[in-house]
mmCIF file of C-alpha atoms and ligand atoms in Angstrom:
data_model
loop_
_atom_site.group_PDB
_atom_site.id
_atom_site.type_symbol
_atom_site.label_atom_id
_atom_site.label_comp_id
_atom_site.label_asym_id
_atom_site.label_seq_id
_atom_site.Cartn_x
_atom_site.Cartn_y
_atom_site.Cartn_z
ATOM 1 C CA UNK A 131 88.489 127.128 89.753
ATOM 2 C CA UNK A 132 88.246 125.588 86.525
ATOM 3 C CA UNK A 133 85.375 123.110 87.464
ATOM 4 C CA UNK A 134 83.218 126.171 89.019
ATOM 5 C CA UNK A 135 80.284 125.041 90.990
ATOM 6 C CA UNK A 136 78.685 123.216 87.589
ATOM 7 C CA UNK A 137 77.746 120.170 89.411
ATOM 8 C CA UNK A 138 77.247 118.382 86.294
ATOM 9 C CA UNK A 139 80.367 118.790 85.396
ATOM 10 C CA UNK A 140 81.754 117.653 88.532
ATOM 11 C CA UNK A 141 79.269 114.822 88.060
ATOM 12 C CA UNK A 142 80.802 113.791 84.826
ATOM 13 C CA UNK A 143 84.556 114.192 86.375
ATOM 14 C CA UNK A 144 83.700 111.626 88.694
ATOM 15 C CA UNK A 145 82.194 109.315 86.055
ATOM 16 C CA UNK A 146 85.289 109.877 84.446
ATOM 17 C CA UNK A 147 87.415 108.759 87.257
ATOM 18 C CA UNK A 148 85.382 106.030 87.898
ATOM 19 C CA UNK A 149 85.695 104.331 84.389
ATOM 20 C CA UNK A 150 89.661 104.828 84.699
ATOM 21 C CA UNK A 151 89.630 102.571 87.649
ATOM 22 C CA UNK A 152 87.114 99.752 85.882
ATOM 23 C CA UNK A 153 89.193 99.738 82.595
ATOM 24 C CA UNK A 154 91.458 99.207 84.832
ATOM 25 C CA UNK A 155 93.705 102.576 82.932
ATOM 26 C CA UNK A 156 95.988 103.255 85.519
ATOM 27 C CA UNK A 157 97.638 106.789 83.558
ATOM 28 C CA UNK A 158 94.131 108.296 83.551
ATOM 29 C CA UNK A 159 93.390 107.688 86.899
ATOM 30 C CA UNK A 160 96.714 109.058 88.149
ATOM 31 C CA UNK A 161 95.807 111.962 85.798
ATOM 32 C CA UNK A 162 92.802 112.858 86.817
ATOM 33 C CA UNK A 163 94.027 112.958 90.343
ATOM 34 C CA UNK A 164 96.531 115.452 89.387
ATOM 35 C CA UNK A 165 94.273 117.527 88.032
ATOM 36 C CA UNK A 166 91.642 117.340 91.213
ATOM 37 C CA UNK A 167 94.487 118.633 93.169
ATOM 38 C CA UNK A 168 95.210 121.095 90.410
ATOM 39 C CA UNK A 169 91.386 122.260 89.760
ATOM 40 C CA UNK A 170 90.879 122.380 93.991
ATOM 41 C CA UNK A 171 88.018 120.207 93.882
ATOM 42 C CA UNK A 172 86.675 118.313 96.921
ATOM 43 C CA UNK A 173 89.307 115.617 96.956
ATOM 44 C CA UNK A 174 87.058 113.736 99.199
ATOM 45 C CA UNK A 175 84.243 113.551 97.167
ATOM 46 C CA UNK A 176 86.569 113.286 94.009
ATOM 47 C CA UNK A 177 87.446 110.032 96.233
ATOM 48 C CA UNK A 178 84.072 108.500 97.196
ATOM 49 C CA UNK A 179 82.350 109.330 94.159
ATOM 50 C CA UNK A 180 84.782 109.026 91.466
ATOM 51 C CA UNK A 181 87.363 106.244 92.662
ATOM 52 C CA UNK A 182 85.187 104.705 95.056
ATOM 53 C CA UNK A 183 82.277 104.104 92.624
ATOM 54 C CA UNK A 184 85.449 102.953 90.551
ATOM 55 C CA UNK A 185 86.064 99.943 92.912
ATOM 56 C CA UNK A 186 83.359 98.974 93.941
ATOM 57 C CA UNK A 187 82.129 98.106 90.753
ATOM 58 C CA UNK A 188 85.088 96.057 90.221
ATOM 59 C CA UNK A 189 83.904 94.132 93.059
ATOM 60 C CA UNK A 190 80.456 93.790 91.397
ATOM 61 C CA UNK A 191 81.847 92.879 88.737
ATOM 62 C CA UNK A 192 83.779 90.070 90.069
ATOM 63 C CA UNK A 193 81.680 88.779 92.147
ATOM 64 C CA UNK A 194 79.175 88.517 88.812
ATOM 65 C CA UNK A 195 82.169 86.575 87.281
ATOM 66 C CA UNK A 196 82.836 89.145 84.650
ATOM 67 C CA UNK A 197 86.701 89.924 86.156
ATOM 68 C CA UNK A 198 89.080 87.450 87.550
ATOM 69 C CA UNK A 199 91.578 87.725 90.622
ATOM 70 C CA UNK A 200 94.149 89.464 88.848
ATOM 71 C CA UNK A 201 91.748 92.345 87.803
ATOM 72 C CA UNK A 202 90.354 92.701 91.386
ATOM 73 C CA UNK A 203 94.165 93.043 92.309
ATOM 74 C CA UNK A 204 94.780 95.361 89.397
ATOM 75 C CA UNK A 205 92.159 97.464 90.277
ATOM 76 C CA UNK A 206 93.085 97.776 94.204
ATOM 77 C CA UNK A 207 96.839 98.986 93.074
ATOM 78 C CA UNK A 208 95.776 101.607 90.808
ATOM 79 C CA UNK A 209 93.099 102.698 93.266
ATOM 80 C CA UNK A 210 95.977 102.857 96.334
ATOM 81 C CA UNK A 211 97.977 104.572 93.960
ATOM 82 C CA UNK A 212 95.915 106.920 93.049
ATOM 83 C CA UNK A 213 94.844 107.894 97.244
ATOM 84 C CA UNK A 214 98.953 108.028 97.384
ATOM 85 C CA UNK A 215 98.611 110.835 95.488
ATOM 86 C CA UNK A 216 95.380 112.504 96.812
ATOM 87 C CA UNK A 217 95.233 111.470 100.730
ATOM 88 C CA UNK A 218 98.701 113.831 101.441
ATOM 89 C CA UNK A 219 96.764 116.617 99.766
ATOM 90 C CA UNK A 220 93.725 115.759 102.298
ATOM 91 C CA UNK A 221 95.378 115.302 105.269
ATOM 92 C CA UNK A 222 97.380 118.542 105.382
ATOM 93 C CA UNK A 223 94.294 120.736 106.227
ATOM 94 C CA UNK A 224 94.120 118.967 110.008
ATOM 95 C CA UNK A 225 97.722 119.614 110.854
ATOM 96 C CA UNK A 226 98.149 121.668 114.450
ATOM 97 C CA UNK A 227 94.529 120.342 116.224
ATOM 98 C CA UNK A 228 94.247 117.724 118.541
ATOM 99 C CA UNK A 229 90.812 116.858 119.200
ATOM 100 C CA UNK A 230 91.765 112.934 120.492
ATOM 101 C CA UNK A 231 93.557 110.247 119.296
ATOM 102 C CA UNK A 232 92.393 107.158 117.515
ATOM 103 C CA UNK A 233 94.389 103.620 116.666
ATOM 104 C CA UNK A 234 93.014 102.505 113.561
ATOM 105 C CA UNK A 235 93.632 99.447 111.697
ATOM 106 C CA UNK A 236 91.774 96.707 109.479
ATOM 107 C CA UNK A 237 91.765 93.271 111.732
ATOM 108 C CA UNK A 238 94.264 90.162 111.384
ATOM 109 C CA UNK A 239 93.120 88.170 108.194
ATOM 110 C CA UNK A 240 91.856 90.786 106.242
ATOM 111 C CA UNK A 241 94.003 92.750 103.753
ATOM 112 C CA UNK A 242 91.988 95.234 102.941
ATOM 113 C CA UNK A 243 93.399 98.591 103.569
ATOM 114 C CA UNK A 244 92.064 101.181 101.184
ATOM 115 C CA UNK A 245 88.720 102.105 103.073
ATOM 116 C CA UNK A 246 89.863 102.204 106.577
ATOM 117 C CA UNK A 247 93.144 104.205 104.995
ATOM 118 C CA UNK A 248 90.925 106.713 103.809
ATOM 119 C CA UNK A 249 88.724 106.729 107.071
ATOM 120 C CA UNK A 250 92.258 107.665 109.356
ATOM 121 C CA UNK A 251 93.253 110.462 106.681
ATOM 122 C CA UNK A 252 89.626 111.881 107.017
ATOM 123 C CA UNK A 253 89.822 111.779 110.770
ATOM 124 C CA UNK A 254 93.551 112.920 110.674
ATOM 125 C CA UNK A 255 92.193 116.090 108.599
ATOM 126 C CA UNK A 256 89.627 116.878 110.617
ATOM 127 C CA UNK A 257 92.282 117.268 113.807
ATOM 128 C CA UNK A 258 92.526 113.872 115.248
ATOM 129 C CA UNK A 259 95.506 112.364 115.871
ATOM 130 C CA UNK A 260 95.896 108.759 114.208
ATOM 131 C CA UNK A 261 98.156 105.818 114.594
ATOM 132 C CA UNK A 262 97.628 103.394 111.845
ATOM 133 C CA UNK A 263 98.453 100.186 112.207
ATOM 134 C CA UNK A 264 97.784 98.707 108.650
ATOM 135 C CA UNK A 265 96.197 96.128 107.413
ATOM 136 C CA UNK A 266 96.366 92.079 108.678
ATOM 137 C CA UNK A 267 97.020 93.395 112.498
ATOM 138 C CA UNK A 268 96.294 91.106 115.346
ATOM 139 C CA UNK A 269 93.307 92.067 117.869
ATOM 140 C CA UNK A 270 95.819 92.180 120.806
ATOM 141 C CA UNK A 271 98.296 94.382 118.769
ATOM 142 C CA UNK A 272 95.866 96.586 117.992
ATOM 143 C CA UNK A 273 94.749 97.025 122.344
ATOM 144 C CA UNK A 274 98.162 97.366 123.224
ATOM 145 C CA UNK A 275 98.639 100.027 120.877
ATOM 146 C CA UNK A 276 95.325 101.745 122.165
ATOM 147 C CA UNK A 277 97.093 101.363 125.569
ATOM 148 C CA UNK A 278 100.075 102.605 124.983
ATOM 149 C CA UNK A 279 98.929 105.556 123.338
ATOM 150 C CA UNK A 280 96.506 106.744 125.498
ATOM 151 C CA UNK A 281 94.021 106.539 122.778
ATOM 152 C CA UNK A 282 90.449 107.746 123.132
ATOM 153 C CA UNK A 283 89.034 105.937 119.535
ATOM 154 C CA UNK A 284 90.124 101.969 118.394
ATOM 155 C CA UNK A 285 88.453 102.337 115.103
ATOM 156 C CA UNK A 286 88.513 98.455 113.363
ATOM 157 C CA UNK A 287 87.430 97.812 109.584
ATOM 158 C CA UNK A 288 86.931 94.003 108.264
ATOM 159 C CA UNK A 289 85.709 93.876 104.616
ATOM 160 C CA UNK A 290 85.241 89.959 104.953
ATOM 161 C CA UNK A 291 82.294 88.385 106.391
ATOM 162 C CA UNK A 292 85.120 85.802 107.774
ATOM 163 C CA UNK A 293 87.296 88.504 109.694
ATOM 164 C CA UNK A 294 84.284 90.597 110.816
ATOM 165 C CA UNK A 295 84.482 88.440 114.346
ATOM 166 C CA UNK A 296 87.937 89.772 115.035
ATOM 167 C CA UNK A 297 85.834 93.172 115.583
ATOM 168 C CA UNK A 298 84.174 91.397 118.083
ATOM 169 C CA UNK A 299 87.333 90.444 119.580
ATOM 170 C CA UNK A 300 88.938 93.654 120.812
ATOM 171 C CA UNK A 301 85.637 94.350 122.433
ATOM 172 C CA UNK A 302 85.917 91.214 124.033
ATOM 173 C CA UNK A 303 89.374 91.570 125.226
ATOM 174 C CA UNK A 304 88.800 95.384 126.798
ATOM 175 C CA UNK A 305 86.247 93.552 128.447
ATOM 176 C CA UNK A 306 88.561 90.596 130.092
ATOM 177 C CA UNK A 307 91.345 93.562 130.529
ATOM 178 C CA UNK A 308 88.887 94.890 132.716
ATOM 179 C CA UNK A 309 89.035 98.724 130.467
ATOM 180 C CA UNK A 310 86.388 98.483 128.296
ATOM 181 C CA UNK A 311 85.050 101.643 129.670
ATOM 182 C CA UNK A 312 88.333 103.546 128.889
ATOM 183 C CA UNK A 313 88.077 103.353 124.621
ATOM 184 C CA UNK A 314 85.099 103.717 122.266
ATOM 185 C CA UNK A 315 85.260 101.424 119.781
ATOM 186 C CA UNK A 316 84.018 102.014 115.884
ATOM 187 C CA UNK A 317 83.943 99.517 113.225
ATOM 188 C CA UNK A 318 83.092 99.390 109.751
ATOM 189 C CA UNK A 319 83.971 97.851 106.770
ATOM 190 C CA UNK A 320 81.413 97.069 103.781
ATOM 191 C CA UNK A 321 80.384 94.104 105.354
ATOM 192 C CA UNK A 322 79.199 95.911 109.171
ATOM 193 C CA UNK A 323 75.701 96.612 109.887
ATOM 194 C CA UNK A 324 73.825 98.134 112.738
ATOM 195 C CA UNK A 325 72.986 94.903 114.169
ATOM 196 C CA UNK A 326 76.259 93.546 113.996
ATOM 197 C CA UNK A 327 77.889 96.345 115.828
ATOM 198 C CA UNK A 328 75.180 95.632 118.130
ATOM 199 C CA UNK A 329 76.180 92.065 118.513
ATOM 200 C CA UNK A 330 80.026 93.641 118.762
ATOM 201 C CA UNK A 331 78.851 95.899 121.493
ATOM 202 C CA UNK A 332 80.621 98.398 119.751
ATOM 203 C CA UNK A 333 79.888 101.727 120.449
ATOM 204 C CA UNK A 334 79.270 102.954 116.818
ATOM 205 C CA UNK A 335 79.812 102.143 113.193
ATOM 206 C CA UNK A 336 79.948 104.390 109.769
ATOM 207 C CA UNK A 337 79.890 103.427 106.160
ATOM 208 C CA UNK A 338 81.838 106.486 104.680
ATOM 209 C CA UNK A 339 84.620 108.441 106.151
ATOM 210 C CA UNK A 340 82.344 111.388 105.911
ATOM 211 C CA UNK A 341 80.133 109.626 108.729
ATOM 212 C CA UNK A 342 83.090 108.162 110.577
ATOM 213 C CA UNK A 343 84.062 111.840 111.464
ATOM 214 C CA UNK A 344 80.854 113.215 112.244
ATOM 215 C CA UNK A 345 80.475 109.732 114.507
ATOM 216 C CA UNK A 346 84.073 110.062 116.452
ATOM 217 C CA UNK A 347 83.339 113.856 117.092
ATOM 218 C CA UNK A 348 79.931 112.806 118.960
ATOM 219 C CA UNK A 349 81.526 109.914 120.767
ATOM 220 C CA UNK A 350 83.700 112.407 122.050
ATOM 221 C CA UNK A 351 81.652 115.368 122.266
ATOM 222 C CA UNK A 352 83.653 117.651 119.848
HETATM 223 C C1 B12 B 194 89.797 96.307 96.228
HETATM 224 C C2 B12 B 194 89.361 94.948 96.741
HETATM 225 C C3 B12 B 194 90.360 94.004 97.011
HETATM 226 C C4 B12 B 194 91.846 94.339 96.928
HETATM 227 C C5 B12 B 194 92.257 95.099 98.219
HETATM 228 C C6 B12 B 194 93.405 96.075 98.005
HETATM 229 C C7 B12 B 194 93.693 96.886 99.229
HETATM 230 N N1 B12 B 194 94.948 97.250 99.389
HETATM 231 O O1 B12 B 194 92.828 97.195 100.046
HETATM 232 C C8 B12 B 194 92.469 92.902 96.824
HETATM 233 C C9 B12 B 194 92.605 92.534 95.347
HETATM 234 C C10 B12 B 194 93.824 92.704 97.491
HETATM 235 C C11 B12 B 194 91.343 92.045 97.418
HETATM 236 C C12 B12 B 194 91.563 90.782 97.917
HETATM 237 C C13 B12 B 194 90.517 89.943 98.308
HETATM 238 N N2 B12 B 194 89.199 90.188 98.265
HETATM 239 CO CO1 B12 B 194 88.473 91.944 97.928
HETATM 240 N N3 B12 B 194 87.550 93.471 97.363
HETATM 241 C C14 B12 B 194 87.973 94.643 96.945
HETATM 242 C C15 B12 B 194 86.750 95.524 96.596
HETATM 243 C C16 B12 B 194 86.550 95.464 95.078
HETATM 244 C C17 B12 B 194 86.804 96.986 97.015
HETATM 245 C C18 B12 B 194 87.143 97.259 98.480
HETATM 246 C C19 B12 B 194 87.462 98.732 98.595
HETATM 247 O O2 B12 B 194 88.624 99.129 98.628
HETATM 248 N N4 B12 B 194 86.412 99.581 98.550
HETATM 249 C C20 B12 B 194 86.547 101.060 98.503
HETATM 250 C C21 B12 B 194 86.569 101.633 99.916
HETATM 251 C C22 B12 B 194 86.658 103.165 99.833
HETATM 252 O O3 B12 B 194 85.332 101.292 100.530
HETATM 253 P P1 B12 B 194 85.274 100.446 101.890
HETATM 254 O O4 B12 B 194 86.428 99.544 101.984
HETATM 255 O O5 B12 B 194 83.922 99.860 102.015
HETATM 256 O O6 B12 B 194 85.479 101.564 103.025
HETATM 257 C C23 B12 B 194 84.531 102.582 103.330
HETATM 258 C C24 B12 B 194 83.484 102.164 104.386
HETATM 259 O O7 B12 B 194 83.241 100.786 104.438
HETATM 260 C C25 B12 B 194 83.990 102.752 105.671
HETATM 261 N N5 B12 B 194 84.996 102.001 106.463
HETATM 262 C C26 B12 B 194 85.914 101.103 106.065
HETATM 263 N N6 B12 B 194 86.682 100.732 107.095
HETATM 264 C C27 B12 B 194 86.270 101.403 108.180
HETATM 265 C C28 B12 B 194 86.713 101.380 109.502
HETATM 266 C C29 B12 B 194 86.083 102.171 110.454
HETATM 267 C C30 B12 B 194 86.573 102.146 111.855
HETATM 268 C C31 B12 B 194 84.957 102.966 110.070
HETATM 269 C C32 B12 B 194 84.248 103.763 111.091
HETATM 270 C C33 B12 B 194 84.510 102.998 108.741
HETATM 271 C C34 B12 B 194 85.173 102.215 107.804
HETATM 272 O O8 B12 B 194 84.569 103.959 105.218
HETATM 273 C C35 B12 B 194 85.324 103.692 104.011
HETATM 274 C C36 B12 B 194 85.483 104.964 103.215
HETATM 275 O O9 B12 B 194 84.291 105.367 102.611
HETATM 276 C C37 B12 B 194 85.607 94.784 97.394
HETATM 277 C C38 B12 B 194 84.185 95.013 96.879
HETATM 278 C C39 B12 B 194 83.331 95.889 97.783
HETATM 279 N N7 B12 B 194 82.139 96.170 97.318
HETATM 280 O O10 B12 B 194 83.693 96.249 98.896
HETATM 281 C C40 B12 B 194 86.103 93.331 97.339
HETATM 282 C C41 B12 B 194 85.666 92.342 98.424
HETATM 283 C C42 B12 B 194 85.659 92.985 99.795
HETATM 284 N N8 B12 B 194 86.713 91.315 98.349
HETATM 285 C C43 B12 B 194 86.262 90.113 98.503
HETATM 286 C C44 B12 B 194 87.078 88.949 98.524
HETATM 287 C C45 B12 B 194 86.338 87.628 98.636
HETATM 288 C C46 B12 B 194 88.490 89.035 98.462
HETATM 289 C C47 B12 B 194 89.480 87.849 98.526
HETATM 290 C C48 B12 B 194 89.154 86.762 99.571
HETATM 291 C C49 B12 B 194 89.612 87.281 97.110
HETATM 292 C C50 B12 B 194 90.443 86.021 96.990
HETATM 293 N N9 B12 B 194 89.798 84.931 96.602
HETATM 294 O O11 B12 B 194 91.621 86.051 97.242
HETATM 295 C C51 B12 B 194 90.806 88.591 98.874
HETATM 296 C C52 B12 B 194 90.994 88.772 100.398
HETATM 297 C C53 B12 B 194 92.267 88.325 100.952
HETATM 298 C C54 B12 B 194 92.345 88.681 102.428
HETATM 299 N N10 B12 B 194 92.775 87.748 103.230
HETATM 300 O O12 B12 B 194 92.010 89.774 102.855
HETATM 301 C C55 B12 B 194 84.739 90.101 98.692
HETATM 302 C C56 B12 B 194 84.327 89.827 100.148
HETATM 303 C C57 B12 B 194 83.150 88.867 100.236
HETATM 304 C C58 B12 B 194 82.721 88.682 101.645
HETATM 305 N N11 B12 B 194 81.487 89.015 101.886
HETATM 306 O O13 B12 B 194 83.433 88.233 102.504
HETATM 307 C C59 B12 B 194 84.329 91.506 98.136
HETATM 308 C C60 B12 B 194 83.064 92.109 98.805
HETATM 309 C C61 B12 B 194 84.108 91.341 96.610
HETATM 310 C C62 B12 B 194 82.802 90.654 96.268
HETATM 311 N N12 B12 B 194 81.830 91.400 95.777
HETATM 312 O O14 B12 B 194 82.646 89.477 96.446
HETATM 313 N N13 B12 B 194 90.162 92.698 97.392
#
């Protein structure tokens, strides 16, 4: 491997990814991905710490008025197209294990889709298998899907503080369906605390896809 084990070059491959995605250069970023893929390097960390840094100072930025709407939107393109290249790579490695199934989606309202994307592909790698529903799905779609699947995970992200009560929600109705008992339910989102999926009554919530596997493989004892 090109990039060895020198973690400070691997440091500075990351920076680089990350400035792609704030100047908002969408041939570097797709070029850089290629060459992760090429070089073998942790495509998941090549994800949180180069493209997710990326994006989330985009949000900073915006929400210190420095970038408008369009930028936000800019960014959030070339960052999904950038995972379209990198989360096939990821998810190949869980193929042929099935250690439970989860339904995974980001609640009605909220269009966010890159973090809880990422989150599915992680658990789909690590041998789970995962329906996702998308992005803007109602809570009741969402149950029924759990239902019909037999699923053993609902896992629910909300990166509004608006939508974060439609996490609430599915709790709420497994409760009035009477099979709360039969589903553990995860949420997260950048917005989700510990209290909150207190509140929720949730049975757990992670704030990296690295922690939402290690969290579904101790909710089901894998
Ligand atoms: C990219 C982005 C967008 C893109 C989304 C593109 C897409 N396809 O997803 C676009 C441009 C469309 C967008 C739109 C809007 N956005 Co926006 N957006 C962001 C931004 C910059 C990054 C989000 C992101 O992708 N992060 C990278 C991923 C990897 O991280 P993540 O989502 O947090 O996910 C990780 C963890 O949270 C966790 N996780 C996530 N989901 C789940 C689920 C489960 C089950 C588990 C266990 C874990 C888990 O694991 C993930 C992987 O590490 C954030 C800023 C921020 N700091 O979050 C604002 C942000 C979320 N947006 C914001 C706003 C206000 C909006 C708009 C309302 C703007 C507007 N006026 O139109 C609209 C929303 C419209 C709607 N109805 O949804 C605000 C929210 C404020 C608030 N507190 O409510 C933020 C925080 C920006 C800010 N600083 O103010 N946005």
């Amino acid at each position: 491997m090109f990039f060895g084990d020198n973690k400070l070059v691997q440091e500075q491959f990351y920076k680089e990814i990350s400035d792609a995605i704030v100047n908002l250069d969408k041939e570097r970023a797709i070029e850089l991905a290629k060459r992760a893929i090429i070089e073998n390097m942790n495509l998941l960390e090549v994800i949180e710490k180069g493209y997710g840094d990326g994006i989330r100072r985009i949000g900073d930025l915006w929400e210190e008025g420095d970038f408008f709407l369009p930028e936000l939107m800019l960014g959030g393109t070339i960052m999904q197209e950038s995972m379209d290249i990198l989360l096939p790579e990821l998810k190949r490695s869980g193929e042929n294990i099935n250690l439970g199934t989860v339904v995974i989606a980001t609640i009605e309202g909220d269009i966010h889709s890159i973090g809880k994307t990422i989150v599915g592909t992680m658990l789909s790698a690590n041998g789970f298998e995962v329906y996702d529903l998308g992005a803007d799905v109602p809570a009741e779609k969402i149950v029924n899907t759990a239902i019909e699947k037999n699923a053993d995970v609902i896992g629910v992200s909300a990166l509004l503080t608006t939508t974060m009560f439609g996490q609430k929600k599915i709790v709420d109705i497994l409760e009035e369906k009477g099979i709360r008992s039969k589903f553990k339910v995860i949420i997260g989102g950048a917005p989700v605390t510990k209290s909150w999926t207190e509140e929720c009554q949730a049975d757990g919530f992670a704030s990296s896809a690295v922690e939402a596997v290690k969290l579904v493989k101790k909710l089901l004892n894998k």
